[in-house]
CSV table of C-alpha atoms in Angstrom, one decimal:
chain,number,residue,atom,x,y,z
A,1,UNK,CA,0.0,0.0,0.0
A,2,UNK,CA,0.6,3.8,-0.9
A,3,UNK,CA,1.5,6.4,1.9
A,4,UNK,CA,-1.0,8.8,1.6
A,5,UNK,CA,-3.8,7.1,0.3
A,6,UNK,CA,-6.4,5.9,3.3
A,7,UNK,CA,-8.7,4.0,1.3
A,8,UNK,CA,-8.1,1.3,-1.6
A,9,UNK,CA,-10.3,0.1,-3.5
A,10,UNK,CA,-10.9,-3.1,-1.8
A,11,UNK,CA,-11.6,-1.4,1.3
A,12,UNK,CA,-13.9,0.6,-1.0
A,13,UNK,CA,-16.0,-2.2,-2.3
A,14,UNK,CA,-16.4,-3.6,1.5
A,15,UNK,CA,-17.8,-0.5,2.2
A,16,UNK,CA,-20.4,-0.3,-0.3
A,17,UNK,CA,-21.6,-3.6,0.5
A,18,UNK,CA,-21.9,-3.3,4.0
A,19,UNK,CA,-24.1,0.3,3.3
A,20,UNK,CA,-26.2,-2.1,0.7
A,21,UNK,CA,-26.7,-5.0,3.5
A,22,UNK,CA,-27.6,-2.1,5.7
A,23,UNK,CA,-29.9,-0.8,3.1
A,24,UNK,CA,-31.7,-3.9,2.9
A,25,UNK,CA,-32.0,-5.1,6.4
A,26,UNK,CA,-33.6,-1.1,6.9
A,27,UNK,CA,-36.1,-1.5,4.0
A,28,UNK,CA,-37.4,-4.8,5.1
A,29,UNK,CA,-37.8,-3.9,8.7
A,30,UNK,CA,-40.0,-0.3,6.7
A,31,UNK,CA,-42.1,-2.4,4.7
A,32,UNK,CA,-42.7,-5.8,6.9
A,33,UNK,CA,-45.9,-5.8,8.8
A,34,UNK,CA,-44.8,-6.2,12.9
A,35,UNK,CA,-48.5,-7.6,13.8
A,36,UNK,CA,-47.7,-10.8,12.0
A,37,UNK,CA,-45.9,-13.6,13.5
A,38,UNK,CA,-43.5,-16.3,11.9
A,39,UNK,CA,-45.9,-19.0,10.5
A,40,UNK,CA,-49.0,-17.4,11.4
A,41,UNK,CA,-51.4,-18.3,8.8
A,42,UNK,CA,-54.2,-16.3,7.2
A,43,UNK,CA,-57.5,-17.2,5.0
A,44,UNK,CA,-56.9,-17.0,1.1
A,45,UNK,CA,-60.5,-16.6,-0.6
A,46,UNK,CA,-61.8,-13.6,-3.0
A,47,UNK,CA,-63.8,-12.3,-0.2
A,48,UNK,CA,-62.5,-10.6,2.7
A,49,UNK,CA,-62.9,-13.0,6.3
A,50,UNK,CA,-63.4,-12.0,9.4
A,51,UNK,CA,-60.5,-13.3,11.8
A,52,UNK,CA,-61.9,-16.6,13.6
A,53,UNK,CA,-63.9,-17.5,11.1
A,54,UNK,CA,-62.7,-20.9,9.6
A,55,UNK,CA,-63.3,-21.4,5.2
A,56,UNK,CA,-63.3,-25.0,4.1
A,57,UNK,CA,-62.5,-25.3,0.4
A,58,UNK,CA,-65.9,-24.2,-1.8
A,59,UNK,CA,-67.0,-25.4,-5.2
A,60,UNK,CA,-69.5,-23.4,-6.9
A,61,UNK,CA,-72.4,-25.6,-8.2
A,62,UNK,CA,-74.9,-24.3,-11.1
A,63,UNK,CA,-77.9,-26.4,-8.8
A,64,UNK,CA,-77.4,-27.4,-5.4
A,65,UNK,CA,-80.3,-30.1,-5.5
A,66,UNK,CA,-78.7,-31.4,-8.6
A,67,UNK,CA,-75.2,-31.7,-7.2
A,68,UNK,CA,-76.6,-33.3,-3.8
A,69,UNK,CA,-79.0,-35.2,-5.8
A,70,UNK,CA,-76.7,-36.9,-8.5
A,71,UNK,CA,-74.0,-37.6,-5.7
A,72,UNK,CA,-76.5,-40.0,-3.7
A,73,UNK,CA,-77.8,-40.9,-6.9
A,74,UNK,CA,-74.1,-41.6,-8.3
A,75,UNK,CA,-73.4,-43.7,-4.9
A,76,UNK,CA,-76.9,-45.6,-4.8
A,77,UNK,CA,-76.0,-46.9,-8.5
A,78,UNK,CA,-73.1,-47.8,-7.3
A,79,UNK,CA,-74.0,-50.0,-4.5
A,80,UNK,CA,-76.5,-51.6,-7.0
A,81,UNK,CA,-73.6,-52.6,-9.0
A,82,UNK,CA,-71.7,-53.8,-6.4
A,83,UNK,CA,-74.7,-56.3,-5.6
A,84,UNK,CA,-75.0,-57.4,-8.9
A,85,UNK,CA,-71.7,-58.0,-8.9
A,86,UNK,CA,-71.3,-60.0,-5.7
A,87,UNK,CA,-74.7,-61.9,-6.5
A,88,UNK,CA,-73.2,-62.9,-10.1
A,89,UNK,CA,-70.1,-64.1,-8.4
A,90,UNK,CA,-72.3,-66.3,-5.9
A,91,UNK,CA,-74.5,-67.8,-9.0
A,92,UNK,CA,-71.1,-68.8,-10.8
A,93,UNK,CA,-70.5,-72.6,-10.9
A,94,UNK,CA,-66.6,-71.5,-11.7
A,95,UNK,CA,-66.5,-69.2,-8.3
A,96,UNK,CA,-64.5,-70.5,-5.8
A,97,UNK,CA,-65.5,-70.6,-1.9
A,98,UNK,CA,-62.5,-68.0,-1.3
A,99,UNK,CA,-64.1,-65.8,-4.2
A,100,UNK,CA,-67.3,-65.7,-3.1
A,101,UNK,CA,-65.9,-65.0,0.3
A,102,UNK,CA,-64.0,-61.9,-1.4
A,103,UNK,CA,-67.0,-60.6,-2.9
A,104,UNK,CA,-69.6,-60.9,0.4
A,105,UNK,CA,-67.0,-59.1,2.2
A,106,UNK,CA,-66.3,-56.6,-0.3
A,107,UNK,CA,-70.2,-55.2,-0.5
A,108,UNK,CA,-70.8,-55.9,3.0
A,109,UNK,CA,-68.0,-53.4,3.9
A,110,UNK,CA,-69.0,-51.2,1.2
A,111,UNK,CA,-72.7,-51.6,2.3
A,112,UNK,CA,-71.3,-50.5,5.8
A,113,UNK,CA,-69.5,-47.5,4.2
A,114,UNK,CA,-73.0,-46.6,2.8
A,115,UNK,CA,-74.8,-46.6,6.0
A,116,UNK,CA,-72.2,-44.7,8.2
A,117,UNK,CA,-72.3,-41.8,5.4
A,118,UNK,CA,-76.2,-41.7,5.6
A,119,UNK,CA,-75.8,-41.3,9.4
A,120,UNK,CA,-73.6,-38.5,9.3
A,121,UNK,CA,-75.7,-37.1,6.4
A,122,UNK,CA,-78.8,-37.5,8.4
A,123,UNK,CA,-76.6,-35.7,12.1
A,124,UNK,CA,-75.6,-32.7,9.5
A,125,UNK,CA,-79.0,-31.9,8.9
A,126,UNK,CA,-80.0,-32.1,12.6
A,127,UNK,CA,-77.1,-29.5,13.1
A,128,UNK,CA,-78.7,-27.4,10.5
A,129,UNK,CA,-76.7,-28.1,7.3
A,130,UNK,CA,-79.9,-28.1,4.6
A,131,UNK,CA,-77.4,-30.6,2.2
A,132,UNK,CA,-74.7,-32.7,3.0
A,133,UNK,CA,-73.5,-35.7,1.0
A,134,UNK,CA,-70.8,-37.4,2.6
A,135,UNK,CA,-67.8,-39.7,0.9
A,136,UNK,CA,-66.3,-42.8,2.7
A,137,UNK,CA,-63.3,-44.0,1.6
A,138,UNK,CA,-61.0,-47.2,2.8
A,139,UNK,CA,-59.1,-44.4,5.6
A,140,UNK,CA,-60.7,-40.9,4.9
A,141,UNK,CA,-64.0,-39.1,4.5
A,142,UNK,CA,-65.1,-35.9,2.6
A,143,UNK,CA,-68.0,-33.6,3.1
A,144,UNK,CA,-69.6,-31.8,1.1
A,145,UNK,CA,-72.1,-29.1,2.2
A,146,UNK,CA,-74.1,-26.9,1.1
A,147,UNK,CA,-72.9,-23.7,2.6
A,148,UNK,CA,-72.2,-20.0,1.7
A,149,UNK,CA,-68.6,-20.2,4.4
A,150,UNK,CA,-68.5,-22.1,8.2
A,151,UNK,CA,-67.6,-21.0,11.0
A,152,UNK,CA,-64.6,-22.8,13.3
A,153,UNK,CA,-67.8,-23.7,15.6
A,154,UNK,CA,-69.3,-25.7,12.9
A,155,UNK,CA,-66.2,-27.2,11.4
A,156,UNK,CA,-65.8,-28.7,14.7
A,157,UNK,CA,-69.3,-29.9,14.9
A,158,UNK,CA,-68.9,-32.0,11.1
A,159,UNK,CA,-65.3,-33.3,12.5
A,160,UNK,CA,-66.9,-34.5,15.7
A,161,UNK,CA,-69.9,-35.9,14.1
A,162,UNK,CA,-67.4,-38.1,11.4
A,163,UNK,CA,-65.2,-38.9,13.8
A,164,UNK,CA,-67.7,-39.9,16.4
A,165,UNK,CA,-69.5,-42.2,13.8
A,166,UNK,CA,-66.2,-43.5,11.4
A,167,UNK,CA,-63.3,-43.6,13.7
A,168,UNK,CA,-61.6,-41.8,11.6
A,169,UNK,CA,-59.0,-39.4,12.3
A,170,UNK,CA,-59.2,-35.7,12.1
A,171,UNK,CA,-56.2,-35.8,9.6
A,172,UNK,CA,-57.9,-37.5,7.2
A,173,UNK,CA,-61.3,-35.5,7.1
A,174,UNK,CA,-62.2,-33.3,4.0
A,175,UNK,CA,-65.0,-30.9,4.6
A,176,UNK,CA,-66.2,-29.1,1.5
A,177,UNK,CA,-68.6,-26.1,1.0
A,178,UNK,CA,-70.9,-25.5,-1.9
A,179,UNK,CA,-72.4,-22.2,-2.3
C-alpha cells in the first residue's frame, strides 16, 4: 500500500456492500408488517374474512339439488352394481368358496360404508346443514355441504360428528362447502 492514500479500493468495495446490506436489512424492517408472527397463517378466498372464522375449500355448483341429488344418486348406482356384482359371483359354478368370500366381504363393507355416510348425512341436517352428501373411503372421509362459508364452531361440529360415527382421524377429514 501507498502512503498517503487511506482508502483502496478493496476497502472501498467492503464498504459499499456493507451500506447495501444495511440498506436492505432497513427497507425490510419499513415495509414488513410487525403484527404478523412467523408461520402465522391467514385465510386466502376472494372475499375478505373476518378473523376466527374458519373457510373449508368451496366449489360453486350451477344447482345445489342437482349436485346433492346426483351424488347420492351416483353412490346408490353404485351399491346396485356392487350387488350385482357379488350376486353374479355367488351364482357362478366357476366361483371358488374363497371368491365368493372376497365378494360378500367386499359389499358388506361397502354396504357398511354406505350406511355410516347416511348417518352423518342424516346428524348434519340435525345440526342445520340443509345438504350434506358425505364420501367414505378405505381411511378418509369428505364432506360436502351446502354452505355459503362455516364458521370454526361448525367445522368442529362436522369433524366430531365423522369422527364420532367413522373412527376416523381428524387428519384425514375433508369438509367441502358449496355455495
Amino acid at each position: 500500500m501507498k502512503k498517503g492514500k487511506v482508502f483502496g479500493k478493496n476497502q472501498v468495495v467492503l464498504a459499499l456492500m456493507i451500506l447495501a446490506l444495511g440498506g436492505a436489512i432497513w427497507l425490510n424492517m419499513k415495509f414488513s408488517s410487525t403484527e404478523k408472527y412467523l408461520g402465522e397463517a391467514t385465510y386466502v378466498s376472494e372475499n375478505e374474512v373476518a378473523s376466527g372464522e374458519a373457510i373449508a375449500t368451496s366449489a360453486k355448483a350451477e344447482k345445489d339439488t342437482d349436485y346433492f341429488e346426483s351424488a347420492k344418486k351416483d353412490r346408490q348406482a353404485a351399491l346396485d352394481e356392487a350387488q350385482e356384482i357379488t350376486e353374479e359371483t355367488l351364482k357362478s359354478s366357476g366361483a371358488s368358496d374363497a371368491e365368493r368370500e372376497k365378494a360378500l366381504t367386499a359389499v358388506t363393507q361397502f354396504a357398511a360404508r354406505i350406511e355410516k355416510a347416511n348417518n352423518v348425512e342424516t346428524l348434519l341436517k340435525a345440526k342445520g346443514f340443509s345438504k350434506a352428501v358425505v364420501i367414505i373411503g378405505e381411511d378418509d372421509v369428505s364432506v360436502v355441504v351446502k354452505s355459503e362459508g362455516i364458521t370454526t364452531a361448525q367445522t368442529l361440529q362436522i369433524q366430531d360428528i365423522v369422527t364420532s360415527q367413522t373412527k376416523i382421524p381428524l387428519s384425514n377429514i375433508k369438509i367441502v362447502t358449496v355455495k
